PDB file of C-alpha atoms in Angstrom:
ATOM      1  CA  UNK J 449     -44.215  -1.764  31.648  1.00  0.00           C
ATOM      2  CA  UNK J 450     -41.332  -1.060  29.011  1.00  0.00           C
ATOM      3  CA  UNK J 451     -42.180  -0.664  25.181  1.00  0.00           C
ATOM      4  CA  UNK J 452     -40.906  -2.943  22.682  1.00  0.00           C
ATOM      5  CA  UNK J 453     -39.173  -0.998  19.813  1.00  0.00           C
ATOM      6  CA  UNK J 454     -39.878  -2.464  16.434  1.00  0.00           C
ATOM      7  CA  UNK J 455     -36.941  -2.266  13.687  1.00  0.00           C
ATOM      8  CA  UNK J 456     -38.218  -1.967  10.258  1.00  0.00           C
ATOM      9  CA  UNK J 457     -36.060  -4.024   7.432  1.00  0.00           C
ATOM     10  CA  UNK J 458     -35.096  -0.986   5.748  1.00  0.00           C
ATOM     11  CA  UNK J 459     -33.870   0.574   8.983  1.00  0.00           C
ATOM     12  CA  UNK J 460     -31.614  -2.306   9.648  1.00  0.00           C
ATOM     13  CA  UNK J 461     -30.674  -2.141   5.986  1.00  0.00           C
ATOM     14  CA  UNK J 462     -29.734   1.213   6.510  1.00  0.00           C
ATOM     15  CA  UNK J 463     -27.636   0.822   9.899  1.00  0.00           C
ATOM     16  CA  UNK J 464     -25.406  -1.788   8.490  1.00  0.00           C
ATOM     17  CA  UNK J 465     -24.885   0.312   5.191  1.00  0.00           C
ATOM     18  CA  UNK J 466     -23.729   2.897   7.466  1.00  0.00           C
ATOM     19  CA  UNK J 467     -21.699   0.645   9.618  1.00  0.00           C
ATOM     20  CA  UNK J 468     -19.804  -0.508   6.512  1.00  0.00           C
ATOM     21  CA  UNK J 469     -19.162   2.899   5.330  1.00  0.00           C
ATOM     22  CA  UNK J 470     -16.879   3.536   8.514  1.00  0.00           C
ATOM     23  CA  UNK J 471     -15.197   0.512   8.761  1.00  0.00           C
ATOM     24  CA  UNK J 472     -11.870  -0.125   7.570  1.00  0.00           C
ATOM     25  CA  UNK J 473     -10.596  -3.180   5.580  1.00  0.00           C
ATOM     26  CA  UNK J 474      -7.506  -3.637   7.830  1.00  0.00           C
ATOM     27  CA  UNK J 475      -4.543  -2.438   9.586  1.00  0.00           C
ATOM     28  CA  UNK J 476      -1.986  -1.523   6.837  1.00  0.00           C
ATOM     29  CA  UNK J 477       0.489   1.132   6.757  1.00  0.00           C
ATOM     30  CA  UNK J 478       1.812   2.858   4.038  1.00  0.00           C
ATOM     31  CA  UNK J 479       4.620   5.336   3.211  1.00  0.00           C
ATOM     32  CA  UNK J 480       3.647   8.242   0.681  1.00  0.00           C
ATOM     33  CA  UNK J 481       5.218  10.917  -0.603  1.00  0.00           C
ATOM     34  CA  UNK J 482       8.083   9.842  -2.936  1.00  0.00           C
ATOM     35  CA  UNK J 483       6.297   9.507  -6.187  1.00  0.00           C
ATOM     36  CA  UNK J 484       4.190  12.301  -7.747  1.00  0.00           C
ATOM     37  CA  UNK J 485       2.513   9.725  -9.638  1.00  0.00           C
ATOM     38  CA  UNK J 486       1.004   7.816  -6.928  1.00  0.00           C
ATOM     39  CA  UNK J 487      -2.077  10.067  -6.216  1.00  0.00           C
ATOM     40  CA  UNK J 488      -3.053  12.495  -3.364  1.00  0.00           C
ATOM     41  CA  UNK J 489      -2.532  12.259   0.153  1.00  0.00           C
ATOM     42  CA  UNK J 490      -6.697  12.137   0.125  1.00  0.00           C
ATOM     43  CA  UNK J 491      -6.430   9.394  -2.458  1.00  0.00           C
ATOM     44  CA  UNK J 492      -4.367   6.987  -0.470  1.00  0.00           C
ATOM     45  CA  UNK J 493      -6.746   7.627   2.740  1.00  0.00           C
ATOM     46  CA  UNK J 494      -9.770   6.930   0.747  1.00  0.00           C
ATOM     47  CA  UNK J 495      -8.782   3.874  -0.773  1.00  0.00           C
ATOM     48  CA  UNK J 496     -10.188   2.095   2.962  1.00  0.00           C
ATOM     49  CA  UNK J 497      -6.827   0.187   2.450  1.00  0.00           C
ATOM     50  CA  UNK J 498      -4.846   1.837   5.563  1.00  0.00           C
ATOM     51  CA  UNK J 499      -4.948   2.960   8.936  1.00  0.00           C
ATOM     52  CA  UNK J 500      -1.838   4.739   9.473  1.00  0.00           C
ATOM     53  CA  UNK J 501       0.232   7.010   6.343  1.00  0.00           C
ATOM     54  CA  UNK J 502       3.309   8.139   6.413  1.00  0.00           C
ATOM     55  CA  UNK J 503       4.323  11.579   4.993  1.00  0.00           C
ATOM     56  CA  UNK J 504       7.514  11.117   3.601  1.00  0.00           C
ATOM     57  CA  UNK J 505      10.111  12.813   4.292  1.00  0.00           C
ATOM     58  CA  UNK J 506      11.410  15.446   6.315  1.00  0.00           C
ATOM     59  CA  UNK J 507      14.922  14.546   4.960  1.00  0.00           C
ATOM     60  CA  UNK J 508      17.038  17.696   6.396  1.00  0.00           C
ATOM     61  CA  UNK J 509      17.125  18.222   9.924  1.00  0.00           C
ATOM     62  CA  UNK J 510      19.729  18.404  13.087  1.00  0.00           C
ATOM     63  CA  UNK J 511      23.130  19.311  13.346  1.00  0.00           C
ATOM     64  CA  UNK J 512      22.264  23.248  13.267  1.00  0.00           C
ATOM     65  CA  UNK J 513      20.791  22.931   9.525  1.00  0.00           C
ATOM     66  CA  UNK J 514      17.268  24.207   8.402  1.00  0.00           C
ATOM     67  CA  UNK J 515      14.555  21.512   8.246  1.00  0.00           C
ATOM     68  CA  UNK J 516      13.789  20.453   5.094  1.00  0.00           C
ATOM     69  CA  UNK J 517      10.873  18.616   3.320  1.00  0.00           C
ATOM     70  CA  UNK J 518      11.389  16.241   0.487  1.00  0.00           C
ATOM     71  CA  UNK J 519       7.887  15.418  -1.162  1.00  0.00           C
ATOM     72  CA  UNK J 520       9.203  14.527  -4.572  1.00  0.00           C
ATOM     73  CA  UNK J 521       6.623  15.559  -7.252  1.00  0.00           C
ATOM     74  CA  UNK J 522       4.209  16.418  -4.806  1.00  0.00           C
ATOM     75  CA  UNK J 523       5.048  19.980  -4.335  1.00  0.00           C
ATOM     76  CA  UNK J 524       7.954  22.422  -3.709  1.00  0.00           C
ATOM     77  CA  UNK J 525       8.795  23.310  -0.163  1.00  0.00           C
ATOM     78  CA  UNK J 526      10.906  26.244  -0.884  1.00  0.00           C
ATOM     79  CA  UNK J 527       7.499  27.911  -2.780  1.00  0.00           C
ATOM     80  CA  UNK J 528       5.401  26.925   0.565  1.00  0.00           C
ATOM     81  CA  UNK J 529       2.683  25.187  -1.524  1.00  0.00           C
ATOM     82  CA  UNK J 530       3.054  22.118   0.582  1.00  0.00           C
ATOM     83  CA  UNK J 531       0.712  23.703   2.582  1.00  0.00           C
ATOM     84  CA  UNK J 532      -2.024  22.652  -0.324  1.00  0.00           C
ATOM     85  CA  UNK J 533      -1.963  18.956   1.930  1.00  0.00           C
ATOM     86  CA  UNK J 534      -3.729  20.537   4.790  1.00  0.00           C
ATOM     87  CA  UNK J 535      -7.249  19.684   3.609  1.00  0.00           C
ATOM     88  CA  UNK J 536      -5.873  15.841   2.616  1.00  0.00           C
ATOM     89  CA  UNK J 537      -4.637  15.710   6.148  1.00  0.00           C
ATOM     90  CA  UNK J 538      -8.150  16.536   7.696  1.00  0.00           C
ATOM     91  CA  UNK J 539      -9.814  14.100   4.815  1.00  0.00           C
ATOM     92  CA  UNK J 540      -7.550  11.331   6.201  1.00  0.00           C
ATOM     93  CA  UNK J 541      -8.383  12.020   9.794  1.00  0.00           C
ATOM     94  CA  UNK J 542     -11.866  12.322   9.269  1.00  0.00           C
ATOM     95  CA  UNK J 543     -11.823   8.961   7.693  1.00  0.00           C
ATOM     96  CA  UNK J 544      -9.953   7.743  10.964  1.00  0.00           C
ATOM     97  CA  UNK J 545      -6.472   7.116   8.943  1.00  0.00           C
ATOM     98  CA  UNK J 546      -3.711   8.542  11.533  1.00  0.00           C
ATOM     99  CA  UNK J 547      -1.194  10.424   9.148  1.00  0.00           C
ATOM    100  CA  UNK J 548       2.173  10.964  10.579  1.00  0.00           C
ATOM    101  CA  UNK J 549       5.457  12.802   9.432  1.00  0.00           C
ATOM    102  CA  UNK J 550       8.373  10.867   8.727  1.00  0.00           C
ATOM    103  CA  UNK J 551      11.964  11.502   9.788  1.00  0.00           C
ATOM    104  CA  UNK J 552      14.738  10.660   7.421  1.00  0.00           C
ATOM    105  CA  UNK J 553      14.642   7.793   4.936  1.00  0.00           C
ATOM    106  CA  UNK J 554      17.272   6.301   2.512  1.00  0.00           C
ATOM    107  CA  UNK J 555      19.095   9.552   1.626  1.00  0.00           C
ATOM    108  CA  UNK J 556      19.235  13.192   3.053  1.00  0.00           C
ATOM    109  CA  UNK J 557      21.240  15.224   5.465  1.00  0.00           C
ATOM    110  CA  UNK J 558      20.080  14.358   9.255  1.00  0.00           C
ATOM    111  CA  UNK J 559      21.485  13.722  12.544  1.00  0.00           C
ATOM    112  CA  UNK J 560      21.383  14.624  15.989  1.00  0.00           C
ATOM    113  CA  UNK J 561      24.794  16.258  17.531  1.00  0.00           C
ATOM    114  CA  UNK J 562      23.674  16.992  21.178  1.00  0.00           C
ATOM    115  CA  UNK J 563      20.700  16.337  23.645  1.00  0.00           C
ATOM    116  CA  UNK J 564      19.831  20.331  23.190  1.00  0.00           C
ATOM    117  CA  UNK J 565      20.123  19.219  19.351  1.00  0.00           C
ATOM    118  CA  UNK J 566      17.636  16.669  19.796  1.00  0.00           C
ATOM    119  CA  UNK J 567      15.162  19.405  21.996  1.00  0.00           C
ATOM    120  CA  UNK J 568      15.363  22.051  19.296  1.00  0.00           C
ATOM    121  CA  UNK J 569      14.030  19.444  16.564  1.00  0.00           C
ATOM    122  CA  UNK J 570      11.787  18.176  18.996  1.00  0.00           C
ATOM    123  CA  UNK J 571      10.381  22.171  19.589  1.00  0.00           C
ATOM    124  CA  UNK J 572      10.510  22.274  15.415  1.00  0.00           C
ATOM    125  CA  UNK J 573       8.366  19.405  14.781  1.00  0.00           C
ATOM    126  CA  UNK J 574       5.886  20.346  17.682  1.00  0.00           C
ATOM    127  CA  UNK J 575       5.285  23.764  16.306  1.00  0.00           C
ATOM    128  CA  UNK J 576       5.430  23.158  12.784  1.00  0.00           C
ATOM    129  CA  UNK J 577       3.635  19.851  12.365  1.00  0.00           C
ATOM    130  CA  UNK J 578       1.985  18.919  15.839  1.00  0.00           C
ATOM    131  CA  UNK J 579      -0.003  20.725  17.926  1.00  0.00           C
ATOM    132  CA  UNK J 580       2.489  23.926  18.235  1.00  0.00           C
ATOM    133  CA  UNK J 581       2.084  27.039  16.347  1.00  0.00           C
ATOM    134  CA  UNK J 582       4.378  28.755  13.972  1.00  0.00           C
ATOM    135  CA  UNK J 583       3.901  31.183  11.181  1.00  0.00           C
ATOM    136  CA  UNK J 584       5.872  28.927   8.661  1.00  0.00           C
ATOM    137  CA  UNK J 585       4.215  25.365   8.801  1.00  0.00           C
ATOM    138  CA  UNK J 586       5.115  23.524   6.046  1.00  0.00           C
ATOM    139  CA  UNK J 587       1.927  21.360   5.490  1.00  0.00           C
ATOM    140  CA  UNK J 588      -0.587  23.974   6.814  1.00  0.00           C
ATOM    141  CA  UNK J 589      -2.486  24.234   9.409  1.00  0.00           C
ATOM    142  CA  UNK J 590      -3.241  20.627   9.922  1.00  0.00           C
ATOM    143  CA  UNK J 591      -2.421  19.243  12.935  1.00  0.00           C
ATOM    144  CA  UNK J 592      -0.387  15.430  12.466  1.00  0.00           C
ATOM    145  CA  UNK J 593      -1.182  12.648  14.346  1.00  0.00           C
ATOM    146  CA  UNK J 594       2.650  11.828  15.038  1.00  0.00           C
ATOM    147  CA  UNK J 595       6.500  11.147  13.989  1.00  0.00           C
ATOM    148  CA  UNK J 596       7.414   8.329  12.231  1.00  0.00           C
ATOM    149  CA  UNK J 597      11.180   7.390  12.785  1.00  0.00           C
ATOM    150  CA  UNK J 598      12.572   6.030   9.595  1.00  0.00           C
ATOM    151  CA  UNK J 599      16.354   6.570  10.358  1.00  0.00           C
ATOM    152  CA  UNK J 600      18.585   4.640   7.946  1.00  0.00           C
ATOM    153  CA  UNK J 601      21.928   6.739   7.981  1.00  0.00           C
ATOM    154  CA  UNK J 602      24.162   8.203  10.162  1.00  0.00           C
ATOM    155  CA  UNK J 603      24.442   6.896  13.936  1.00  0.00           C
ATOM    156  CA  UNK J 604      22.274   6.245  16.822  1.00  0.00           C
ATOM    157  CA  UNK J 605      23.351   9.148  19.095  1.00  0.00           C
ATOM    158  CA  UNK J 606      20.203  11.421  20.672  1.00  0.00           C
ATOM    159  CA  UNK J 607      17.648   9.563  18.791  1.00  0.00           C
ATOM    160  CA  UNK J 608      16.431   8.332  22.019  1.00  0.00           C
ATOM    161  CA  UNK J 609      16.059  11.737  23.418  1.00  0.00           C
ATOM    162  CA  UNK J 610      14.276  12.954  20.438  1.00  0.00           C
ATOM    163  CA  UNK J 611      11.578  10.398  21.114  1.00  0.00           C
ATOM    164  CA  UNK J 612      11.542  11.243  25.199  1.00  0.00           C
ATOM    165  CA  UNK J 613      11.242  14.712  24.123  1.00  0.00           C
ATOM    166  CA  UNK J 614       8.483  14.432  21.573  1.00  0.00           C
ATOM    167  CA  UNK J 615       6.422  12.073  24.041  1.00  0.00           C
ATOM    168  CA  UNK J 616       6.263  14.594  26.562  1.00  0.00           C
ATOM    169  CA  UNK J 617       4.173  16.558  24.137  1.00  0.00           C
ATOM    170  CA  UNK J 618       1.313  14.125  24.695  1.00  0.00           C
ATOM    171  CA  UNK J 619       0.841  15.791  28.192  1.00  0.00           C
ATOM    172  CA  UNK J 620      -0.715  18.882  26.475  1.00  0.00           C
ATOM    173  CA  UNK J 621      -3.733  17.238  25.593  1.00  0.00           C
ATOM    174  CA  UNK J 622      -3.533  15.071  22.088  1.00  0.00           C
ATOM    175  CA  UNK J 623      -1.274  12.314  22.065  1.00  0.00           C
ATOM    176  CA  UNK J 624       1.662  12.512  19.907  1.00  0.00           C
ATOM    177  CA  UNK J 625       1.896   8.744  18.114  1.00  0.00           C
ATOM    178  CA  UNK J 626       5.774   7.480  17.552  1.00  0.00           C
ATOM    179  CA  UNK J 627       6.466   5.255  15.025  1.00  0.00           C
ATOM    180  CA  UNK J 628       9.778   3.539  13.671  1.00  0.00           C
ATOM    181  CA  UNK J 629      11.067   1.885  10.857  1.00  0.00           C
ATOM    182  CA  UNK J 630      14.307  -0.632  11.841  1.00  0.00           C
ATOM    183  CA  UNK J 631      15.870  -2.638   9.179  1.00  0.00           C
ATOM    184  CA  UNK J 632      15.253  -6.257  10.331  1.00  0.00           C
ATOM    185  CA  UNK J 633      18.765  -7.059  11.724  1.00  0.00           C
ATOM    186  CA  UNK J 634      18.362  -6.773  15.033  1.00  0.00           C
ATOM    187  CA  UNK J 635      19.221  -4.443  17.103  1.00  0.00           C
ATOM    188  CA  UNK J 636      18.874  -1.796  14.442  1.00  0.00           C
ATOM    189  CA  UNK J 637      22.247   0.551  13.878  1.00  0.00           C
ATOM    190  CA  UNK J 638      20.422   3.640  13.797  1.00  0.00           C
ATOM    191  CA  UNK J 639      17.456   2.790  16.241  1.00  0.00           C
ATOM    192  CA  UNK J 640      18.567   0.505  18.310  1.00  0.00           C
ATOM    193  CA  UNK J 641      18.988   2.875  21.693  1.00  0.00           C
ATOM    194  CA  UNK J 642      15.455   4.893  20.715  1.00  0.00           C
ATOM    195  CA  UNK J 643      13.933   1.829  20.175  1.00  0.00           C
ATOM    196  CA  UNK J 644      14.669   0.708  23.828  1.00  0.00           C
ATOM    197  CA  UNK J 645      12.874   3.448  25.426  1.00  0.00           C
ATOM    198  CA  UNK J 646       9.542   1.896  25.333  1.00  0.00           C
ATOM    199  CA  UNK J 647       8.043   4.925  23.978  1.00  0.00           C
ATOM    200  CA  UNK J 648       6.806   3.904  20.694  1.00  0.00           C
ATOM    201  CA  UNK J 649       3.351   3.063  19.473  1.00  0.00           C
ATOM    202  CA  UNK J 650       4.206   0.548  16.634  1.00  0.00           C
ATOM    203  CA  UNK J 651       7.255  -0.585  14.888  1.00  0.00           C
ATOM    204  CA  UNK J 652       7.289  -1.304  11.315  1.00  0.00           C
ATOM    205  CA  UNK J 653      10.245  -3.658  10.544  1.00  0.00           C
ATOM    206  CA  UNK J 654      11.778  -3.625   7.159  1.00  0.00           C
ATOM    207  CA  UNK J 655      12.082  -6.871   6.027  1.00  0.00           C
ATOM    208  CA  UNK J 656      13.720  -6.031   2.416  1.00  0.00           C
ATOM    209  CA  UNK J 657      17.231  -4.825   1.358  1.00  0.00           C
ATOM    210  CA  UNK J 658      18.224  -7.209   4.116  1.00  0.00           C
ATOM    211  CA  UNK J 659      19.173 -10.817   2.599  1.00  0.00           C
ATOM    212  CA  UNK J 660      19.783 -12.136   6.034  1.00  0.00           C
ATOM    213  CA  UNK J 661      16.823 -11.862   7.804  1.00  0.00           C
ATOM    214  CA  UNK J 662      14.290 -11.850   4.570  1.00  0.00           C
ATOM    215  CA  UNK J 663      11.994 -14.475   2.881  1.00  0.00           C
ATOM    216  CA  UNK J 664      13.535 -16.023   0.034  1.00  0.00           C
ATOM    217  CA  UNK J 665      12.876 -18.557  -2.463  1.00  0.00           C
ATOM    218  CA  UNK J 666       9.941 -20.304  -0.202  1.00  0.00           C
ATOM    219  CA  UNK J 667      12.120 -19.969   2.712  1.00  0.00           C
ATOM    220  CA  UNK J 668      10.548 -17.803   6.137  1.00  0.00           C
ATOM    221  CA  UNK J 669      13.055 -19.158   8.115  1.00  0.00           C
ATOM    222  CA  UNK J 670      15.618 -16.421   8.402  1.00  0.00           C
ATOM    223  CA  UNK J 671      12.046 -13.912   8.347  1.00  0.00           C
ATOM    224  CA  UNK J 672      10.435 -16.097  11.497  1.00  0.00           C
ATOM    225  CA  UNK J 673      13.913 -15.494  13.537  1.00  0.00           C
ATOM    226  CA  UNK J 674      14.032 -12.224  13.181  1.00  0.00           C
ATOM    227  CA  UNK J 675      10.268 -11.383  13.322  1.00  0.00           C
ATOM    228  CA  UNK J 676      10.689 -13.447  16.816  1.00  0.00           C
ATOM    229  CA  UNK J 677      13.685 -11.364  18.170  1.00  0.00           C
ATOM    230  CA  UNK J 678      12.101  -8.109  17.164  1.00  0.00           C
ATOM    231  CA  UNK J 679       8.554  -8.854  18.889  1.00  0.00           C
ATOM    232  CA  UNK J 680      10.438 -10.534  22.127  1.00  0.00           C
ATOM    233  CA  UNK J 681      12.976  -7.600  22.403  1.00  0.00           C
ATOM    234  CA  UNK J 682      11.278  -4.518  22.289  1.00  0.00           C
ATOM    235  CA  UNK J 683       8.147  -2.935  24.187  1.00  0.00           C
ATOM    236  CA  UNK J 684       5.715  -1.417  22.252  1.00  0.00           C
ATOM    237  CA  UNK J 685       2.177   0.222  23.252  1.00  0.00           C
ATOM    238  CA  UNK J 686       0.677  -0.907  20.044  1.00  0.00           C
ATOM    239  CA  UNK J 687       2.214  -3.487  17.326  1.00  0.00           C
ATOM    240  CA  UNK J 688       4.888  -4.799  15.207  1.00  0.00           C
ATOM    241  CA  UNK J 689       4.357  -4.768  11.492  1.00  0.00           C
ATOM    242  CA  UNK J 690       5.771  -6.813   8.960  1.00  0.00           C
ATOM    243  CA  UNK J 691       7.127  -4.151   6.321  1.00  0.00           C
ATOM    244  CA  UNK J 692       7.045  -5.578   3.221  1.00  0.00           C
ATOM    245  CA  UNK J 693       7.872  -3.838  -0.587  1.00  0.00           C
ATOM    246  CA  UNK J 694       4.363  -3.635  -2.734  1.00  0.00           C
ATOM    247  CA  UNK J 695       5.902  -4.506  -5.684  1.00  0.00           C
ATOM    248  CA  UNK J 696       9.651  -6.343  -6.888  1.00  0.00           C
ATOM    249  CA  UNK J 697      10.199  -2.577  -8.107  1.00  0.00           C
ATOM    250  CA  UNK J 698       9.886  -1.090  -4.623  1.00  0.00           C
ATOM    251  CA  UNK J 699      13.102  -2.971  -3.326  1.00  0.00           C
ATOM    252  CA  UNK J 700      16.121  -4.290  -4.430  1.00  0.00           C
ATOM    253  CA  UNK J 701      15.144  -7.631  -2.712  1.00  0.00           C
ATOM    254  CA  UNK J 702      13.085  -8.979  -0.317  1.00  0.00           C
ATOM    255  CA  UNK J 703       9.365  -9.051  -1.967  1.00  0.00           C
ATOM    256  CA  UNK J 704       6.981 -11.863  -1.141  1.00  0.00           C
ATOM    257  CA  UNK J 705       4.182 -12.242  -3.491  1.00  0.00           C
ATOM    258  CA  UNK J 706       0.633 -11.932  -1.947  1.00  0.00           C
ATOM    259  CA  UNK J 707       0.280 -15.797  -2.611  1.00  0.00           C
ATOM    260  CA  UNK J 708       3.463 -16.353  -0.305  1.00  0.00           C
ATOM    261  CA  UNK J 709       2.565 -14.058   2.117  1.00  0.00           C
ATOM    262  CA  UNK J 710      -0.553 -15.580   3.096  1.00  0.00           C
ATOM    263  CA  UNK J 711       0.604 -18.977   3.069  1.00  0.00           C
ATOM    264  CA  UNK J 712       4.045 -19.091   3.683  1.00  0.00           C
ATOM    265  CA  UNK J 713       4.762 -15.987   6.102  1.00  0.00           C
ATOM    266  CA  UNK J 714       1.628 -14.815   8.066  1.00  0.00           C
ATOM    267  CA  UNK J 715       1.021 -17.615   9.676  1.00  0.00           C
ATOM    268  CA  UNK J 716       4.166 -17.630  11.745  1.00  0.00           C
ATOM    269  CA  UNK J 717       4.278 -13.636  12.243  1.00  0.00           C
ATOM    270  CA  UNK J 718       0.579 -13.535  13.361  1.00  0.00           C
ATOM    271  CA  UNK J 719       1.458 -15.667  16.493  1.00  0.00           C
ATOM    272  CA  UNK J 720       3.384 -12.643  18.171  1.00  0.00           C
ATOM    273  CA  UNK J 721       0.982 -11.190  20.966  1.00  0.00           C
ATOM    274  CA  UNK J 722       1.891  -7.645  19.742  1.00  0.00           C
ATOM    275  CA  UNK J 723       1.454  -8.230  16.236  1.00  0.00           C
ATOM    276  CA  UNK J 724       0.076  -5.448  14.149  1.00  0.00           C
ATOM    277  CA  UNK J 725      -0.173  -6.542  10.355  1.00  0.00           C
ATOM    278  CA  UNK J 726       1.799  -5.184   7.734  1.00  0.00           C
ATOM    279  CA  UNK J 727       3.671  -2.191   6.665  1.00  0.00           C
ATOM    280  CA  UNK J 728       3.700  -1.212   2.614  1.00  0.00           C
ATOM    281  CA  UNK J 729       6.532   0.283   0.782  1.00  0.00           C
ATOM    282  CA  UNK J 730       5.100   2.467  -0.900  1.00  0.00           C
ATOM    283  CA  UNK J 731       1.571   4.121  -2.040  1.00  0.00           C
ATOM    284  CA  UNK J 732       2.744   4.571  -5.643  1.00  0.00           C
ATOM    285  CA  UNK J 733       3.972   0.681  -5.887  1.00  0.00           C
ATOM    286  CA  UNK J 734       1.019  -0.421  -4.178  1.00  0.00           C
ATOM    287  CA  UNK J 735      -1.316   1.664  -6.499  1.00  0.00           C
ATOM    288  CA  UNK J 736       0.782  -0.228  -9.454  1.00  0.00           C
ATOM    289  CA  UNK J 737       0.760  -3.733  -8.173  1.00  0.00           C
ATOM    290  CA  UNK J 738      -2.797  -3.646  -5.653  1.00  0.00           C
ATOM    291  CA  UNK J 739      -0.648  -4.947  -3.271  1.00  0.00           C
ATOM    292  CA  UNK J 740      -2.823  -4.066  -0.129  1.00  0.00           C
ATOM    293  CA  UNK J 741      -5.777  -4.724  -2.156  1.00  0.00           C
ATOM    294  CA  UNK J 742      -4.586  -8.439  -2.649  1.00  0.00           C
ATOM    295  CA  UNK J 743      -3.378  -9.436   1.212  1.00  0.00           C
ATOM    296  CA  UNK J 744      -6.040  -6.840   3.395  1.00  0.00           C
ATOM    297  CA  UNK J 745      -8.227  -9.901   4.102  1.00  0.00           C
ATOM    298  CA  UNK J 746      -5.382 -12.040   5.422  1.00  0.00           C
ATOM    299  CA  UNK J 747      -3.393  -9.810   7.417  1.00  0.00           C
TER     300      UNK J 747
END
């Protein structure tokens, strides 16, 4: 005869408390690294706000250049002291937060000149930030979860090949996540061909600094139209994320207040079967305005 286990009230409370401790409030993505006053990477991951954090940016790469990080006031890549973030990265990952290296940004010296150049950059990323090995790993021993494409300048040549080469490393045992942050006009001038590979897990579309396809003065129709185009035209294995500035200071235009986001924007975009949640730019402005904290229960 099977015995019946009896659960004490105290044990039930402890189990529930443990479940709360490991849960995450939302599936929000955020960019970190462009303001030395935003707190540490570990601070961001311990906030229980984010599922993805993009370390920003590897702003120099390709065309035969020596790749270089730009992490604003956080560290000096030339002195090699950015490896202090290894422990932060492992802290994030132990919290269930995926940490990716973001390539590009709004300013920098980057681009790909050939298939061979794309292969060289992919090899560099694998050996220095992912599962490979190198004596010069800029962020130290920690193995990042993947690579984010925030390509905003230059042409689109060979980024599709870079995505292909990076995706092939997943066969070595640990998945390499690929994400991208195109501008909301479709197709994106820099990432159009790369996104058509279907290799990307998540795409966080930037619905700011682009008036023709962003929210304005209570009108979400342009944003909704662009969102519908993106979510129906590009295949992703994960989801599409609505890219939002975390404050009015975070972007030249396109800020959507938490109230408007909840009442006027999200009801329309949530209908997409591949809706992921939201991306916020960036951690510094999110700290200042508490944007993610205000919307996390609605996204």
